[in-house]
mmCIF file of C-alpha atoms in Angstrom:
data_model
loop_
_atom_site.group_PDB
_atom_site.id
_atom_site.type_symbol
_atom_site.label_atom_id
_atom_site.label_comp_id
_atom_site.label_asym_id
_atom_site.label_seq_id
_atom_site.Cartn_x
_atom_site.Cartn_y
_atom_site.Cartn_z
ATOM 1 C CA UNK A 1 113.276 93.234 90.628
ATOM 2 C CA UNK A 2 115.858 95.977 88.177
ATOM 3 C CA UNK A 3 117.195 98.476 90.237
ATOM 4 C CA UNK A 4 118.110 101.674 88.615
ATOM 5 C CA UNK A 5 121.915 102.976 88.914
ATOM 6 C CA UNK A 6 122.203 105.309 91.548
ATOM 7 C CA UNK A 7 122.171 108.899 90.022
ATOM 8 C CA UNK A 8 126.120 109.512 90.504
ATOM 9 C CA UNK A 9 126.419 106.984 87.945
ATOM 10 C CA UNK A 10 124.125 107.831 85.542
ATOM 11 C CA UNK A 11 126.849 110.543 85.418
ATOM 12 C CA UNK A 12 128.882 108.480 83.884
ATOM 13 C CA UNK A 13 127.081 106.437 80.894
ATOM 14 C CA UNK A 14 128.236 107.011 78.397
ATOM 15 C CA UNK A 15 125.042 108.586 76.840
ATOM 16 C CA UNK A 16 125.400 111.262 79.109
ATOM 17 C CA UNK A 17 128.683 112.104 78.735
ATOM 18 C CA UNK A 18 128.395 112.623 74.993
ATOM 19 C CA UNK A 19 124.849 114.917 76.175
ATOM 20 C CA UNK A 20 126.439 118.786 76.390
ATOM 21 C CA UNK A 21 126.048 120.318 79.531
ATOM 22 C CA UNK A 22 125.715 123.780 80.567
ATOM 23 C CA UNK A 23 129.059 124.947 80.074
ATOM 24 C CA UNK A 24 131.456 126.779 82.063
ATOM 25 C CA UNK A 25 131.334 130.682 82.990
ATOM 26 C CA UNK A 26 134.494 132.488 81.733
ATOM 27 C CA UNK A 27 136.302 135.042 82.836
ATOM 28 C CA UNK A 28 135.391 138.733 80.648
ATOM 29 C CA UNK A 29 138.423 138.932 79.717
ATOM 30 C CA UNK A 30 139.692 135.358 78.986
ATOM 31 C CA UNK A 31 140.741 136.483 75.628
ATOM 32 C CA UNK A 32 143.150 139.084 76.685
ATOM 33 C CA UNK A 33 144.712 137.654 79.510
ATOM 34 C CA UNK A 34 145.786 135.018 76.588
ATOM 35 C CA UNK A 35 146.245 137.233 73.869
ATOM 36 C CA UNK A 36 148.469 139.349 75.711
ATOM 37 C CA UNK A 37 150.277 136.113 77.175
ATOM 38 C CA UNK A 38 150.938 135.214 73.526
ATOM 39 C CA UNK A 39 152.723 138.206 72.725
ATOM 40 C CA UNK A 40 154.833 137.790 75.225
ATOM 41 C CA UNK A 41 155.669 134.781 75.483
ATOM 42 C CA UNK A 42 155.218 133.279 71.677
ATOM 43 C CA UNK A 43 156.500 135.773 69.570
ATOM 44 C CA UNK A 44 160.083 135.885 68.317
ATOM 45 C CA UNK A 45 163.152 133.615 67.843
ATOM 46 C CA UNK A 46 163.952 131.367 71.198
ATOM 47 C CA UNK A 47 167.752 130.866 72.605
ATOM 48 C CA UNK A 48 168.619 126.946 72.429
ATOM 49 C CA UNK A 49 171.588 124.750 72.331
ATOM 50 C CA UNK A 50 172.642 120.922 71.521
ATOM 51 C CA UNK A 51 173.163 119.596 75.442
ATOM 52 C CA UNK A 52 173.702 116.385 73.990
ATOM 53 C CA UNK A 53 173.222 113.882 70.962
ATOM 54 C CA UNK A 54 171.429 110.697 71.225
ATOM 55 C CA UNK A 55 170.919 107.229 70.250
ATOM 56 C CA UNK A 56 169.131 107.777 66.489
ATOM 57 C CA UNK A 57 167.399 105.698 64.823
ATOM 58 C CA UNK A 58 167.093 104.868 61.363
ATOM 59 C CA UNK A 59 165.485 107.519 60.176
ATOM 60 C CA UNK A 60 165.860 109.940 62.555
ATOM 61 C CA UNK A 61 168.664 111.902 64.012
ATOM 62 C CA UNK A 62 167.983 112.316 68.647
ATOM 63 C CA UNK A 63 169.186 115.364 70.718
ATOM 64 C CA UNK A 64 168.589 116.641 73.969
ATOM 65 C CA UNK A 65 168.668 119.670 73.968
ATOM 66 C CA UNK A 66 167.957 123.541 76.293
ATOM 67 C CA UNK A 67 165.795 126.438 75.390
ATOM 68 C CA UNK A 68 164.644 130.009 77.178
ATOM 69 C CA UNK A 69 161.227 128.638 79.196
ATOM 70 C CA UNK A 70 159.125 131.275 79.716
ATOM 71 C CA UNK A 71 159.448 130.759 83.098
ATOM 72 C CA UNK A 72 162.866 132.347 82.951
ATOM 73 C CA UNK A 73 164.721 130.027 82.841
ATOM 74 C CA UNK A 74 166.705 126.686 80.860
ATOM 75 C CA UNK A 75 163.994 124.287 79.663
ATOM 76 C CA UNK A 76 164.691 120.424 78.701
ATOM 77 C CA UNK A 77 162.891 119.428 75.364
ATOM 78 C CA UNK A 78 163.928 115.548 73.164
ATOM 79 C CA UNK A 79 164.036 116.796 68.918
ATOM 80 C CA UNK A 80 163.950 114.602 66.248
ATOM 81 C CA UNK A 81 164.517 115.682 63.854
ATOM 82 C CA UNK A 82 165.053 112.980 59.730
ATOM 83 C CA UNK A 83 168.198 111.866 58.654
ATOM 84 C CA UNK A 84 167.242 114.018 55.337
ATOM 85 C CA UNK A 85 166.403 117.438 55.782
ATOM 86 C CA UNK A 86 164.371 117.062 52.152
ATOM 87 C CA UNK A 87 162.071 114.130 53.670
ATOM 88 C CA UNK A 88 160.665 116.694 56.520
ATOM 89 C CA UNK A 89 156.793 117.367 55.072
ATOM 90 C CA UNK A 90 155.591 117.809 58.780
ATOM 91 C CA UNK A 91 156.550 118.823 62.265
ATOM 92 C CA UNK A 92 154.577 117.768 65.461
ATOM 93 C CA UNK A 93 154.809 118.712 68.832
ATOM 94 C CA UNK A 94 153.650 116.408 71.597
ATOM 95 C CA UNK A 95 152.763 117.866 75.136
ATOM 96 C CA UNK A 96 153.450 114.750 78.297
ATOM 97 C CA UNK A 97 151.509 113.893 81.030
ATOM 98 C CA UNK A 98 152.156 114.765 84.450
ATOM 99 C CA UNK A 99 154.813 112.189 85.061
ATOM 100 C CA UNK A 100 156.895 114.399 82.969
ATOM 101 C CA UNK A 101 159.451 113.022 80.910
ATOM 102 C CA UNK A 102 162.938 111.769 80.157
ATOM 103 C CA UNK A 103 163.356 110.979 76.115
ATOM 104 C CA UNK A 104 161.032 111.044 72.883
ATOM 105 C CA UNK A 105 159.036 109.057 71.977
ATOM 106 C CA UNK A 106 159.742 107.144 68.645
ATOM 107 C CA UNK A 107 156.834 105.869 68.622
ATOM 108 C CA UNK A 108 154.511 109.125 68.032
ATOM 109 C CA UNK A 109 157.432 110.447 65.128
ATOM 110 C CA UNK A 110 156.415 109.032 61.397
ATOM 111 C CA UNK A 111 159.292 108.990 59.199
ATOM 112 C CA UNK A 112 158.864 112.230 57.044
ATOM 113 C CA UNK A 113 158.150 114.154 60.885
ATOM 114 C CA UNK A 114 160.375 116.507 62.950
ATOM 115 C CA UNK A 115 159.562 116.198 66.115
ATOM 116 C CA UNK A 116 159.985 118.174 69.804
ATOM 117 C CA UNK A 117 159.081 117.372 73.196
ATOM 118 C CA UNK A 118 160.061 119.472 75.732
ATOM 119 C CA UNK A 119 159.647 118.987 79.073
ATOM 120 C CA UNK A 120 156.745 121.853 80.877
ATOM 121 C CA UNK A 121 158.863 124.130 83.468
ATOM 122 C CA UNK A 122 160.062 122.575 86.156
ATOM 123 C CA UNK A 123 158.833 119.125 85.261
ATOM 124 C CA UNK A 124 162.683 117.602 84.660
ATOM 125 C CA UNK A 125 164.866 117.230 87.674
ATOM 126 C CA UNK A 126 168.067 117.822 85.411
ATOM 127 C CA UNK A 127 166.616 121.970 85.510
ATOM 128 C CA UNK A 128 167.200 123.845 88.393
ATOM 129 C CA UNK A 129 163.633 125.669 88.921
ATOM 130 C CA UNK A 130 161.061 127.424 90.804
ATOM 131 C CA UNK A 131 157.742 124.944 90.032
ATOM 132 C CA UNK A 132 158.618 122.058 92.173
ATOM 133 C CA UNK A 133 158.740 118.169 89.824
ATOM 134 C CA UNK A 134 155.947 116.808 92.282
ATOM 135 C CA UNK A 135 153.101 116.750 90.461
ATOM 136 C CA UNK A 136 151.277 117.883 93.423
ATOM 137 C CA UNK A 137 152.388 120.977 94.542
ATOM 138 C CA UNK A 138 153.379 121.203 90.536
ATOM 139 C CA UNK A 139 149.533 122.274 89.659
ATOM 140 C CA UNK A 140 149.675 124.720 92.888
ATOM 141 C CA UNK A 141 152.860 126.492 92.089
ATOM 142 C CA UNK A 142 151.782 130.149 91.473
ATOM 143 C CA UNK A 143 148.219 129.151 91.921
ATOM 144 C CA UNK A 144 147.494 132.434 94.115
ATOM 145 C CA UNK A 145 147.291 134.646 90.848
ATOM 146 C CA UNK A 146 147.310 133.949 87.401
ATOM 147 C CA UNK A 147 149.562 135.926 86.402
ATOM 148 C CA UNK A 148 152.029 133.856 88.335
ATOM 149 C CA UNK A 149 151.050 129.928 87.670
ATOM 150 C CA UNK A 150 152.757 127.260 86.115
ATOM 151 C CA UNK A 151 150.361 125.870 83.602
ATOM 152 C CA UNK A 152 150.376 129.604 82.311
ATOM 153 C CA UNK A 153 154.452 128.676 81.802
ATOM 154 C CA UNK A 154 153.712 125.436 81.191
ATOM 155 C CA UNK A 155 151.834 126.564 77.845
ATOM 156 C CA UNK A 156 153.328 129.044 76.473
ATOM 157 C CA UNK A 157 156.755 126.919 76.369
ATOM 158 C CA UNK A 158 154.098 125.025 73.862
ATOM 159 C CA UNK A 159 154.866 128.102 71.553
ATOM 160 C CA UNK A 160 158.479 128.054 72.439
ATOM 161 C CA UNK A 161 158.823 124.222 71.567
ATOM 162 C CA UNK A 162 157.466 125.497 68.554
ATOM 163 C CA UNK A 163 159.460 127.917 67.591
ATOM 164 C CA UNK A 164 162.648 125.887 68.465
ATOM 165 C CA UNK A 165 161.518 122.715 65.430
ATOM 166 C CA UNK A 166 160.862 124.998 63.131
ATOM 167 C CA UNK A 167 164.492 126.780 63.747
ATOM 168 C CA UNK A 168 165.468 123.437 63.840
ATOM 169 C CA UNK A 169 163.729 121.786 60.605
ATOM 170 C CA UNK A 170 162.441 124.795 58.849
ATOM 171 C CA UNK A 171 160.909 122.512 56.418
ATOM 172 C CA UNK A 172 158.702 121.615 59.275
ATOM 173 C CA UNK A 173 156.835 125.000 58.764
ATOM 174 C CA UNK A 174 153.923 124.064 56.129
ATOM 175 C CA UNK A 175 152.947 121.162 58.487
ATOM 176 C CA UNK A 176 152.500 122.102 61.820
ATOM 177 C CA UNK A 177 150.300 119.199 63.886
ATOM 178 C CA UNK A 178 150.676 118.519 68.044
ATOM 179 C CA UNK A 179 149.842 115.987 70.579
ATOM 180 C CA UNK A 180 149.136 116.022 74.119
ATOM 181 C CA UNK A 181 147.558 113.385 76.654
ATOM 182 C CA UNK A 182 146.214 114.306 80.030
ATOM 183 C CA UNK A 183 148.045 116.892 81.351
ATOM 184 C CA UNK A 184 149.581 117.562 78.286
ATOM 185 C CA UNK A 185 146.447 117.399 76.733
ATOM 186 C CA UNK A 186 145.169 120.125 78.602
ATOM 187 C CA UNK A 187 148.142 122.161 78.358
ATOM 188 C CA UNK A 188 147.949 122.087 74.834
ATOM 189 C CA UNK A 189 143.609 123.220 74.404
ATOM 190 C CA UNK A 190 145.013 126.212 76.409
ATOM 191 C CA UNK A 191 147.812 126.777 73.950
ATOM 192 C CA UNK A 192 146.226 125.808 70.534
ATOM 193 C CA UNK A 193 143.557 129.023 70.614
ATOM 194 C CA UNK A 194 146.322 131.412 70.391
ATOM 195 C CA UNK A 195 149.254 130.544 67.890
ATOM 196 C CA UNK A 196 147.776 130.657 64.139
ATOM 197 C CA UNK A 197 150.897 128.362 63.518
ATOM 198 C CA UNK A 198 148.989 124.782 64.209
ATOM 199 C CA UNK A 199 147.166 123.462 61.814
ATOM 200 C CA UNK A 200 145.582 120.628 64.007
ATOM 201 C CA UNK A 201 145.257 118.358 66.861
ATOM 202 C CA UNK A 202 145.479 115.459 68.926
ATOM 203 C CA UNK A 203 144.330 115.698 72.968
ATOM 204 C CA UNK A 204 144.209 112.281 74.736
ATOM 205 C CA UNK A 205 142.417 112.228 78.077
ATOM 206 C CA UNK A 206 142.981 115.775 77.939
ATOM 207 C CA UNK A 207 142.840 117.353 82.025
ATOM 208 C CA UNK A 208 141.781 120.746 82.768
ATOM 209 C CA UNK A 209 138.830 120.857 81.620
ATOM 210 C CA UNK A 210 135.142 122.467 83.340
ATOM 211 C CA UNK A 211 136.559 122.656 86.621
ATOM 212 C CA UNK A 212 133.257 122.760 88.544
ATOM 213 C CA UNK A 213 133.364 119.638 87.749
ATOM 214 C CA UNK A 214 137.472 118.911 88.102
ATOM 215 C CA UNK A 215 136.520 120.870 92.054
ATOM 216 C CA UNK A 216 133.101 118.223 92.407
ATOM 217 C CA UNK A 217 135.145 114.589 92.946
ATOM 218 C CA UNK A 218 137.658 112.974 94.630
ATOM 219 C CA UNK A 219 140.212 111.737 92.098
ATOM 220 C CA UNK A 220 143.622 109.667 92.376
ATOM 221 C CA UNK A 221 145.567 113.001 90.372
ATOM 222 C CA UNK A 222 146.721 116.340 90.622
ATOM 223 C CA UNK A 223 143.528 117.450 91.207
ATOM 224 C CA UNK A 224 142.491 115.961 94.392
ATOM 225 C CA UNK A 225 145.398 118.689 95.074
ATOM 226 C CA UNK A 226 144.179 120.894 94.013
ATOM 227 C CA UNK A 227 140.722 120.412 95.003
ATOM 228 C CA UNK A 228 141.682 120.017 98.575
ATOM 229 C CA UNK A 229 143.351 123.561 98.197
ATOM 230 C CA UNK A 230 140.384 125.363 96.824
ATOM 231 C CA UNK A 231 138.849 124.051 100.190
ATOM 232 C CA UNK A 232 140.867 124.911 102.561
ATOM 233 C CA UNK A 233 142.102 128.941 100.113
ATOM 234 C CA UNK A 234 138.562 129.285 98.085
ATOM 235 C CA UNK A 235 139.919 133.370 97.189
ATOM 236 C CA UNK A 236 141.832 131.038 94.128
ATOM 237 C CA UNK A 237 139.306 129.626 92.325
ATOM 238 C CA UNK A 238 138.977 132.448 90.583
ATOM 239 C CA UNK A 239 142.207 131.836 89.069
ATOM 240 C CA UNK A 240 141.175 128.638 87.557
ATOM 241 C CA UNK A 241 138.689 129.838 85.283
ATOM 242 C CA UNK A 242 141.537 131.260 82.944
ATOM 243 C CA UNK A 243 142.955 127.800 82.664
ATOM 244 C CA UNK A 244 140.061 125.747 82.255
ATOM 245 C CA UNK A 245 140.304 123.664 78.857
ATOM 246 C CA UNK A 246 137.228 123.671 78.346
ATOM 247 C CA UNK A 247 136.923 126.770 78.199
ATOM 248 C CA UNK A 248 139.863 127.595 75.840
ATOM 249 C CA UNK A 249 138.524 125.203 73.738
ATOM 250 C CA UNK A 250 135.794 126.998 72.637
ATOM 251 C CA UNK A 251 138.414 129.159 70.935
ATOM 252 C CA UNK A 252 140.075 126.139 68.270
ATOM 253 C CA UNK A 253 139.226 126.212 65.117
ATOM 254 C CA UNK A 254 142.181 123.571 64.442
ATOM 255 C CA UNK A 255 140.301 120.060 63.306
ATOM 256 C CA UNK A 256 140.996 118.385 66.375
ATOM 257 C CA UNK A 257 140.912 114.406 67.821
ATOM 258 C CA UNK A 258 139.700 114.399 71.189
ATOM 259 C CA UNK A 259 140.100 110.194 73.100
ATOM 260 C CA UNK A 260 137.781 110.854 76.682
ATOM 261 C CA UNK A 261 137.754 107.836 78.952
ATOM 262 C CA UNK A 262 134.213 106.725 80.188
ATOM 263 C CA UNK A 263 136.589 105.745 83.114
ATOM 264 C CA UNK A 264 139.800 107.266 84.535
ATOM 265 C CA UNK A 265 140.179 107.624 88.262
ATOM 266 C CA UNK A 266 142.986 110.689 87.975
ATOM 267 C CA UNK A 267 140.906 112.238 85.380
ATOM 268 C CA UNK A 268 136.761 113.007 85.363
ATOM 269 C CA UNK A 269 135.928 111.751 82.017
ATOM 270 C CA UNK A 270 133.010 114.900 81.944
ATOM 271 C CA UNK A 271 135.928 116.875 82.160
ATOM 272 C CA UNK A 272 137.518 115.187 79.295
ATOM 273 C CA UNK A 273 133.998 115.055 77.226
ATOM 274 C CA UNK A 274 133.344 119.371 78.332
ATOM 275 C CA UNK A 275 136.423 119.537 76.686
ATOM 276 C CA UNK A 276 135.281 117.528 73.150
ATOM 277 C CA UNK A 277 132.328 119.149 73.187
ATOM 278 C CA UNK A 278 133.556 122.922 73.742
ATOM 279 C CA UNK A 279 135.620 122.513 70.568
ATOM 280 C CA UNK A 280 134.612 125.710 67.887
ATOM 281 C CA UNK A 281 136.013 123.598 64.608
ATOM 282 C CA UNK A 282 135.920 120.093 62.808
ATOM 283 C CA UNK A 283 136.598 118.092 65.575
ATOM 284 C CA UNK A 284 136.425 114.416 65.912
ATOM 285 C CA UNK A 285 136.040 112.129 68.833
ATOM 286 C CA UNK A 286 137.301 108.624 69.787
ATOM 287 C CA UNK A 287 135.867 107.057 73.229
ATOM 288 C CA UNK A 288 138.097 104.653 75.857
ATOM 289 C CA UNK A 289 137.042 102.358 77.377
ATOM 290 C CA UNK A 290 139.236 104.057 80.346
ATOM 291 C CA UNK A 291 142.296 105.865 80.693
ATOM 292 C CA UNK A 292 145.257 106.594 84.431
ATOM 293 C CA UNK A 293 145.253 103.052 84.351
ATOM 294 C CA UNK A 294 148.323 100.744 84.742
ATOM 295 C CA UNK A 295 148.025 96.874 83.092
ATOM 296 C CA UNK A 296 147.651 95.375 79.859
ATOM 297 C CA UNK A 297 143.655 96.374 79.571
ATOM 298 C CA UNK A 298 144.973 100.523 80.269
ATOM 299 C CA UNK A 299 148.040 99.331 77.891
ATOM 300 C CA UNK A 300 145.874 98.159 75.015
ATOM 301 C CA UNK A 301 144.078 101.127 75.702
ATOM 302 C CA UNK A 302 146.531 103.781 75.295
ATOM 303 C CA UNK A 303 148.000 102.112 72.158
ATOM 304 C CA UNK A 304 144.329 102.344 70.149
ATOM 305 C CA UNK A 305 144.323 105.819 70.947
ATOM 306 C CA UNK A 306 148.007 106.222 69.684
ATOM 307 C CA UNK A 307 146.728 104.320 66.460
ATOM 308 C CA UNK A 308 143.636 106.772 66.207
ATOM 309 C CA UNK A 309 146.133 110.194 67.271
ATOM 310 C CA UNK A 310 148.932 108.828 64.060
ATOM 311 C CA UNK A 311 145.460 108.005 61.543
ATOM 312 C CA UNK A 312 144.577 111.317 62.157
ATOM 313 C CA UNK A 313 147.033 113.167 62.226
ATOM 314 C CA UNK A 314 148.105 111.689 58.747
ATOM 315 C CA UNK A 315 144.554 112.345 57.325
ATOM 316 C CA UNK A 316 144.460 114.199 54.048
ATOM 317 C CA UNK A 317 142.699 118.033 54.711
ATOM 318 C CA UNK A 318 139.601 116.852 52.650
ATOM 319 C CA UNK A 319 138.522 113.874 55.046
ATOM 320 C CA UNK A 320 138.635 115.968 58.341
ATOM 321 C CA UNK A 321 135.232 117.742 59.337
#
């Protein structure tokens, strides 16, 4: 006799994940909060300076820079700018996962593209920050109030990194894209609706989608630290709604590709698919078999999504929709 799978497993079947669920309830002043944050941190010039030159590729100069973060401290970013300025056709801002980054990723940067790889405040070991670098601590830093939460400044530094990139490579201004995965995908979803400079985006296994889901199940990622903290301090729960990638995604009108995993021990797949379902503009879905897994199968899944992302950002505008 064939037994039906447990009800909790049917929530993660592909058919269930492809069915939009009830949307998370949003704060009445969500737009006001984020527009005020953009007005404070996302406009005007951003001071930056070269820290050191890195080994170039055949097509790009590579450098490590410091820029003035929205958190009022020095942040790190990595620039890749084509050797010949006249060849620049596009710009790209690349977010990172909660492991941070220590170098740019040449595999993400086509030869005609100038790119910046910013490090979220506190995530780079080479800088002094009020935010701790350890993911389980960073995700809780400032969580008592929406104005002090670490994710507010991580999103704001996406805007500031874009300003630095366009200062360093003005030729990238006409076509500016965003790509981010995991932490970077969720932060990107929060940042992008307010900055009209961006043309399109890819969000891979995005975190922070629908906190009601995120808080309901044990995980191996930073979400577990949040779940346990909210259990002990329920008064902070309303703060998370201002940093919900699925709520922010409703405001996105640019074309977006979401890579969402059916199996992911770190970021609940239901939250990833919630970000996709919430998108308010042209969108595409790339279903991943898995996310946040080590080993050859996980690496293959990452490579396939990277190719999907690269192809999506290179598509002519009339082929998106």
